[in-house]
Short mmCIF file of C-alpha atoms in Angstrom, two decimals:
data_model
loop_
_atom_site.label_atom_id
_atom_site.label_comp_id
_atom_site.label_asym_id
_atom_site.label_seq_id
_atom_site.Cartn_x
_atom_site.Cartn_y
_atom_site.Cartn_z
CA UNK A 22 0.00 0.00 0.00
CA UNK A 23 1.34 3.28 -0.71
CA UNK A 24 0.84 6.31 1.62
CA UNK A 25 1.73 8.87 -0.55
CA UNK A 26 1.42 9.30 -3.94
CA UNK A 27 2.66 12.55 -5.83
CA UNK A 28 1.57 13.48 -9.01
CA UNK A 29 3.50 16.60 -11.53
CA UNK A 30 4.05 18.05 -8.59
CA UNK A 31 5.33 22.15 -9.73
CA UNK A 32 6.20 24.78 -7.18
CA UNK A 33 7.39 28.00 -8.85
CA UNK A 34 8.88 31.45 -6.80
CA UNK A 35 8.99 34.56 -8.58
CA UNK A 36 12.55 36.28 -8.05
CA UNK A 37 14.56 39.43 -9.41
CA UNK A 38 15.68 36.94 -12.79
CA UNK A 39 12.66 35.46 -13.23
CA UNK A 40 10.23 32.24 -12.12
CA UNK A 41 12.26 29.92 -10.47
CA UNK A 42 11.19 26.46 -10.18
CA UNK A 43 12.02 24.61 -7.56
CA UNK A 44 9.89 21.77 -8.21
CA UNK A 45 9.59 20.48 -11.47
CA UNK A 46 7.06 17.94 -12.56
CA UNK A 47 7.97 15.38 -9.80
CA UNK A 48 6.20 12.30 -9.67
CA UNK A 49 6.95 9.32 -6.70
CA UNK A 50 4.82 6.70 -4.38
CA UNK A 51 6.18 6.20 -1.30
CA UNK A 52 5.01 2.62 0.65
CA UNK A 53 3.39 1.93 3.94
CA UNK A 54 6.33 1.66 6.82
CA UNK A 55 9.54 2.98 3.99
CA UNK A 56 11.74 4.80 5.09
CA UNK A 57 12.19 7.19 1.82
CA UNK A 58 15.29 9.47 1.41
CA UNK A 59 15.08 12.98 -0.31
CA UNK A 60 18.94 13.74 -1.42
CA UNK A 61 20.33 16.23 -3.65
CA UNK A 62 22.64 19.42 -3.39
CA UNK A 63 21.06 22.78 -2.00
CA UNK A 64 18.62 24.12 -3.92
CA UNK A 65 17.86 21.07 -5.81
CA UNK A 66 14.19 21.32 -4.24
CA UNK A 67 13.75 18.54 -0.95
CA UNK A 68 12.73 21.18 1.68
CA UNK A 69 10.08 22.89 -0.87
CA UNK A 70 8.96 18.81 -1.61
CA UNK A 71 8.57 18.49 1.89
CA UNK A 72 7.27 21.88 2.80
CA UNK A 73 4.42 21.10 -0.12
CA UNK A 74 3.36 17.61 1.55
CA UNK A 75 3.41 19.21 5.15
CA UNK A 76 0.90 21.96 3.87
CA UNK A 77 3.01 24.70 4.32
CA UNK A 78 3.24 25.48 0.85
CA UNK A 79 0.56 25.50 -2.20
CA UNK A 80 2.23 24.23 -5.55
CA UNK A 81 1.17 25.27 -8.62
CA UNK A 82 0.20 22.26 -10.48
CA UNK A 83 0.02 18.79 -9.52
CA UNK A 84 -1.87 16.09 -7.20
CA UNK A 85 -0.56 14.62 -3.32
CA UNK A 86 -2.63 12.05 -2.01
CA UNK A 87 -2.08 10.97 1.80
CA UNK A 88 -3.63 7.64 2.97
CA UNK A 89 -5.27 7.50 -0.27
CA UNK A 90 -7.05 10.79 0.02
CA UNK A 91 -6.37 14.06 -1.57
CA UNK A 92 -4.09 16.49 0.93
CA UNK A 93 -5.71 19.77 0.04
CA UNK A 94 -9.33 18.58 0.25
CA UNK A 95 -8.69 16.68 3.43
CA UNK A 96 -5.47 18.11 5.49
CA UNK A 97 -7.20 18.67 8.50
CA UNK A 98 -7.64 14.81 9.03
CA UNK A 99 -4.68 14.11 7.47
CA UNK A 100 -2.41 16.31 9.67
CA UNK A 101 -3.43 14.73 12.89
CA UNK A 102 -1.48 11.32 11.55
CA UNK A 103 1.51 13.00 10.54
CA UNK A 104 4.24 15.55 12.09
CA UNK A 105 7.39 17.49 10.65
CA UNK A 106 10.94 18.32 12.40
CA UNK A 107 13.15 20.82 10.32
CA UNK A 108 16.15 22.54 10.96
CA UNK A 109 14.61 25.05 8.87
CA UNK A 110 12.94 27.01 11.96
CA UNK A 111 12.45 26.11 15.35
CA UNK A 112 9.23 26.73 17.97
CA UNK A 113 8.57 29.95 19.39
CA UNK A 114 11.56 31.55 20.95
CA UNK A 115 10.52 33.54 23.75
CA UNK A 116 8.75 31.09 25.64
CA UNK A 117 10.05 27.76 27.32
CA UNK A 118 10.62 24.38 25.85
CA UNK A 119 7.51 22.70 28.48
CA UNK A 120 5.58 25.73 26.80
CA UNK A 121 5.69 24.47 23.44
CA UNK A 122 5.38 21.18 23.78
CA UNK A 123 2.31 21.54 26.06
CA UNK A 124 0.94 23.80 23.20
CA UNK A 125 1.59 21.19 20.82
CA UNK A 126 0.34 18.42 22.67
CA UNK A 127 -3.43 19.66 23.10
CA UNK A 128 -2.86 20.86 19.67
CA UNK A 129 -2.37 17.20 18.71
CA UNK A 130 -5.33 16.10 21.26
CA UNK A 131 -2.23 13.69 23.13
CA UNK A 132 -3.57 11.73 25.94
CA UNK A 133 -1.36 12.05 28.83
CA UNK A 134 0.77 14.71 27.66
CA UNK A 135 2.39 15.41 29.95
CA UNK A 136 3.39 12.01 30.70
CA UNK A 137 3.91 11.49 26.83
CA UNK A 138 6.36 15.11 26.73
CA UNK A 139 8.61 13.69 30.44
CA UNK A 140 9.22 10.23 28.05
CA UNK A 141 10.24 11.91 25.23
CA UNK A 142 12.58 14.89 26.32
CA UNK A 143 14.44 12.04 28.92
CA UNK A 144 14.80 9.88 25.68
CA UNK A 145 16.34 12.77 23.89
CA UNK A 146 17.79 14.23 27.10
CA UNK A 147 16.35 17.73 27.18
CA UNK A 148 14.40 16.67 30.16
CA UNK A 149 16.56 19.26 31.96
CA UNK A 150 15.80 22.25 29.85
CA UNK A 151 11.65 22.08 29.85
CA UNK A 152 11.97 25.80 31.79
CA UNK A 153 14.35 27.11 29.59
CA UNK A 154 13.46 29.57 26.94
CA UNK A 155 14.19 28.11 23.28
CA UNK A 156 16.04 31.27 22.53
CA UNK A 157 18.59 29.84 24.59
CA UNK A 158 19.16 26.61 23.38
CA UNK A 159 22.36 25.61 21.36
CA UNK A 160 21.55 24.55 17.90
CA UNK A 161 21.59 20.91 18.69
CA UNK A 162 19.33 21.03 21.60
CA UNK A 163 16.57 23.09 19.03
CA UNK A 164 17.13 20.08 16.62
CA UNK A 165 16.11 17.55 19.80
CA UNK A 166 13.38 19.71 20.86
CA UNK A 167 12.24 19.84 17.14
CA UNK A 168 12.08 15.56 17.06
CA UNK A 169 10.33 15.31 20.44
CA UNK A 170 7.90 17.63 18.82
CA UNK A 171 7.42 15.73 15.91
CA UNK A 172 6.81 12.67 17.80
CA UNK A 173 4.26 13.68 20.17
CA UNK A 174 1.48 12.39 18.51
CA UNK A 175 2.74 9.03 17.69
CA UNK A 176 2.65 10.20 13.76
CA UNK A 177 1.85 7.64 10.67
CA UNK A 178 3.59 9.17 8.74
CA UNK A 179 6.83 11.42 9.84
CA UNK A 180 8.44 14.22 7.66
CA UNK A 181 12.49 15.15 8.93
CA UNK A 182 14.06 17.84 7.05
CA UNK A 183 17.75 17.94 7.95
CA UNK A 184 16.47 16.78 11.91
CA UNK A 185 20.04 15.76 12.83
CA UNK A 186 21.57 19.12 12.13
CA UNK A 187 24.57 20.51 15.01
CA UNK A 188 23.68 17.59 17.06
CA UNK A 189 26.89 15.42 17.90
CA UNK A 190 27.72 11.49 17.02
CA UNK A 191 26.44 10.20 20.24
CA UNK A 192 23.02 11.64 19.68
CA UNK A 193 23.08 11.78 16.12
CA UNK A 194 23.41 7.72 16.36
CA UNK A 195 21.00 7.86 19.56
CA UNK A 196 18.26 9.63 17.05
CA UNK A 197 19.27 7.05 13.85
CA UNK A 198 18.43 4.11 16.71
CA UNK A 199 15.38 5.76 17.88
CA UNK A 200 13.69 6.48 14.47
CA UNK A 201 14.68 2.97 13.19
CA UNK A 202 12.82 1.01 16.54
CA UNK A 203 9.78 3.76 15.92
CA UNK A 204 9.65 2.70 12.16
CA UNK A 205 9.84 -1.19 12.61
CA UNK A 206 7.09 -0.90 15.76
CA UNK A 207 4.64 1.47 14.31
CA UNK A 208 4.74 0.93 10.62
CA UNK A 209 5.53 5.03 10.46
CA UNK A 210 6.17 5.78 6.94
CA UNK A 211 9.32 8.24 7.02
CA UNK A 212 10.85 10.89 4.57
CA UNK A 213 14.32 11.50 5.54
CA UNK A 214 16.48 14.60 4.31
CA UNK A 215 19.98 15.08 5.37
CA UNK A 216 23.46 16.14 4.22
CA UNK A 217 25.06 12.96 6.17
CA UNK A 218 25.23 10.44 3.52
CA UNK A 219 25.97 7.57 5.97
CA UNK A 220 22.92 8.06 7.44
CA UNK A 221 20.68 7.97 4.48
CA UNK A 222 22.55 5.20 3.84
CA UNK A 223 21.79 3.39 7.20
CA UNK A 224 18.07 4.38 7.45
CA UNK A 225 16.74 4.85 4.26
CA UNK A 226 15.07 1.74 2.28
CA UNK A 227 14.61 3.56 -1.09
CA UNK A 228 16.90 6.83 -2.23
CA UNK A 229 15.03 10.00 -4.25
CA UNK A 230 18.20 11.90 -5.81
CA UNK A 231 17.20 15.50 -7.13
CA UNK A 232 18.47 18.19 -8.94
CA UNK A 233 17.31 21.31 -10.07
CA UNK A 234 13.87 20.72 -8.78
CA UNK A 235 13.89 17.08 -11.06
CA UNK A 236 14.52 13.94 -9.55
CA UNK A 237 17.09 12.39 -11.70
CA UNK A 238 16.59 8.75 -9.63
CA UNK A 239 14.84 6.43 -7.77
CA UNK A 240 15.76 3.43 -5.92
CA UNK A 241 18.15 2.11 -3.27
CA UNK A 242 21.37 2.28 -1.89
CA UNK A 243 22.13 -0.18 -3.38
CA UNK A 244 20.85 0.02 -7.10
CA UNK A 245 22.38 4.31 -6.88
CA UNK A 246 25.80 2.64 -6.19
CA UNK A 247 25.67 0.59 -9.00
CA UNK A 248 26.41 3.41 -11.55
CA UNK A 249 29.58 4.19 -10.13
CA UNK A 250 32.30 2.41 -11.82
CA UNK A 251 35.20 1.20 -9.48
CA UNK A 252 35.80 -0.25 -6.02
CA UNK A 253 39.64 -0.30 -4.65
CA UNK A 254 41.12 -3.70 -3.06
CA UNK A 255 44.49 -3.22 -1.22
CA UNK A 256 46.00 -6.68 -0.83
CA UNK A 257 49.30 -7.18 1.38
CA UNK A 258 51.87 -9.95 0.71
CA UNK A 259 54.66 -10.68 3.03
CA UNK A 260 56.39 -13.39 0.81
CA UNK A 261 55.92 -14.63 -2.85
CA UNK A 262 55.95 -10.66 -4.28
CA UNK A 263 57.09 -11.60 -7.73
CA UNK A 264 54.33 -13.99 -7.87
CA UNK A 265 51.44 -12.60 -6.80
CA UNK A 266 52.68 -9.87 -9.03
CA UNK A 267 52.80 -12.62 -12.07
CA UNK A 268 49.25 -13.74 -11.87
CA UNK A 269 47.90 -9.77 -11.79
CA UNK A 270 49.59 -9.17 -14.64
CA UNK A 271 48.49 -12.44 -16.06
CA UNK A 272 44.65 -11.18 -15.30
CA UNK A 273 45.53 -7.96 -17.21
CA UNK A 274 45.14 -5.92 -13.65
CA UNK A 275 46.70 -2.62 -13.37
CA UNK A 276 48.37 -1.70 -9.54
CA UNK A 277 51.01 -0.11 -7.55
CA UNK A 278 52.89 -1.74 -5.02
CA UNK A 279 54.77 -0.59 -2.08
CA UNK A 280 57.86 -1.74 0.06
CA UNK A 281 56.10 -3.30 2.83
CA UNK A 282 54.42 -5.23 -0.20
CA UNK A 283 51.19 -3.60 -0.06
CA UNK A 284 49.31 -4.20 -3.33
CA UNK A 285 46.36 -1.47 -4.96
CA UNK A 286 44.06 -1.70 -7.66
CA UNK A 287 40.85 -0.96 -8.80
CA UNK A 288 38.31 -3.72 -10.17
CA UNK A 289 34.64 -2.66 -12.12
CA UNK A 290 32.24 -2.47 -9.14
CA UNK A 291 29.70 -4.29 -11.38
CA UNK A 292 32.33 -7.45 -11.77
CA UNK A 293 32.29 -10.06 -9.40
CA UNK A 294 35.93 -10.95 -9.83
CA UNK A 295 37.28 -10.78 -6.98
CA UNK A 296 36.83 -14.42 -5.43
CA UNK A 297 37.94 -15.85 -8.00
CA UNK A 298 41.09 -14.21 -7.87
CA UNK A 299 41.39 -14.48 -4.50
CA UNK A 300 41.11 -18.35 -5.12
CA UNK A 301 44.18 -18.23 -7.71
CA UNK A 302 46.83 -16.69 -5.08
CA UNK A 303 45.35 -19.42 -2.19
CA UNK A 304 46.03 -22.42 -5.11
CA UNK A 305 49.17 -21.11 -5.89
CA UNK A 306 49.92 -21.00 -2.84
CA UNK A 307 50.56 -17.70 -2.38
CA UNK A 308 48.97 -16.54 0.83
CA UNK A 309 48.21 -12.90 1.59
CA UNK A 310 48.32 -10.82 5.01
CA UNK A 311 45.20 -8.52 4.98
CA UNK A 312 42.40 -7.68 2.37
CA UNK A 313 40.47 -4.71 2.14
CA UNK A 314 37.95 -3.82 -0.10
CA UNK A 315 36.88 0.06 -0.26
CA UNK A 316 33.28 -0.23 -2.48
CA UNK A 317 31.88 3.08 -3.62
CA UNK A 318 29.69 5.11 -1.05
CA UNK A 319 26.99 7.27 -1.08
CA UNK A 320 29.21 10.28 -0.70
CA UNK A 321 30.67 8.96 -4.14
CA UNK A 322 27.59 9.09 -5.98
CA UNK A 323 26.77 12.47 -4.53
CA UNK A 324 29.48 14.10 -5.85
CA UNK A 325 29.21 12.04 -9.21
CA UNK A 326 25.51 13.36 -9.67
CA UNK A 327 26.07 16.50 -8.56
CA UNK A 328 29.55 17.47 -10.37
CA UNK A 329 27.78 16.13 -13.68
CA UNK A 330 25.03 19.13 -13.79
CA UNK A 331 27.77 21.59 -13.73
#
């Protein structure tokens, strides 16, 4: 079942040059309980994709549907199964963190809140800071406020713009853990935006690349890293040199070697030829120290996509 399917989606701004589109014709389903990445290079149009399917924004053209009913003729039910955390803006500044959330909560019609707000700020340890004025808080403790927000109402679906911005690894890994154990126990259908490629990697189940308000790509982690070309394999022999060299040459492999013996080379990332060759140095008797293999990453294809546009 899909949750959310969008339709020629268009969202034009008018600036000093001229319309600018930021979204441009976009089309996507996203299933029940995915965990759906939005990645491209700024500007390439996630946070107005996002803004759009929160209801913050109107596009121009195009159709969103949300549980399988239209968002603009039925947001007001829709909204009260879904939530949003950005690092775009934060909650109202000159009041407390307890403020909010209790604003939030009745907003949201949470039983218990107050229970529901003590579990959630302890889990993402701002339990401390409930009197404290958000105006105050450090850029990573806004971005933990902004998630306990967003999961006050136990959401269906859960939007996260760039939610792990300025907070450190601990947290940042606390927060990966967290929305993983919420996903696979609720079913919560998650778009995920962020500039931390291993985390998309980690979380995300299916990969949207953009660019320039397009998106150029579907699919996963997987399938994205197919396109790139190479992966590196460092292989280190202590004894037999000359012949491990031989039967490289002898498989028409390019490399450099170094004078502890350290071998490098690059193999097509689509070619499963490794094993094999590993099986000709162990039947020739020609053992080897240490393997590594360094396959392409994310942060690879990142670059790749967005490098080629320019």
């Amino acid at each position: 079942m899909d949750v959310i399917q969008v339709r020629n989606l268009v969202k034009t701004f008018p600036t000093k040059e001229g319309p600018l589109t930021a979204v441009n014709n976009i089309s996507f389903n996203i299933r029940k309980g995915e965990i759906f990445g939005l990645l491209g290079v700024n500007g390439a149009g996630k946070s107005t994709t996002l803004n759009i399917l929160s209801g913050l924004i109107t596009p121009d053209s195009g159709t969103i549907a949300i549980f399988g009913k239209d968002l603009f003729r039925h947001e007001e039910e829709i909204k009260n199964k879904f939530n949003l955390a950005t690092a775009y803006y934060s909650l109202s500044s000159h009041v407390t963190v307890g403020q909010n959330l209790n604003v939030y909560a009745r907003l949201y019609n949470v039983k218990n809140h107050q229970q529901k707000i003590q579990e959630l700020t302890e889990k993402f340890m701002i339990s401390h800071l409930l009197r404290t004025k958000v105006q105050s808080l450090s850029s990573g403790e806004r971005s933990r406020l902004g998630l306990v927000k967003s999961l006050l109402n136990d959401p269906q679906l859960l939007l996260l713009d760039e939610c792990t911005v300025g907070l450190d690894p601990d947290m940042a890994e606390l927060t990966r853990d967290y929305l993983q154990k919420y996903n696979r126990e609720t079913g919560c259908t998650i778009i995920f935006t962020s500039h931390y490629m291993q985390e998309v990697e980690q979380l995300c189940h299916r990969i949207a690349f953009m660019d320039q308000g397009k998106i150029v790509k579907i699919g996963t982690a997987k399938d994205l890293l197919q396109e790139l070309e190479l992966q590196t394999v460092t292989l280190h022999f202590s004894q037999k040199i000359e012949k491990a060299k031989h039967i490289l040459e002898q498989e028409q492999i390019k490399y450099t070697i170094n004078s502890a013996g350290v071998f490098k080379f690059s193999l097509k990332n689509r070619e499963k030829i490794i094993y094999p060759l590993l099986k000709k140095f162990v039947n020739n008797n020609i053992p080897f120290d240490d393997l590594h293999l360094e396959k392409p990453t994310l942060e690879e294809y990142f670059i790749k996509k967005s490098r080629e546009k320019k």
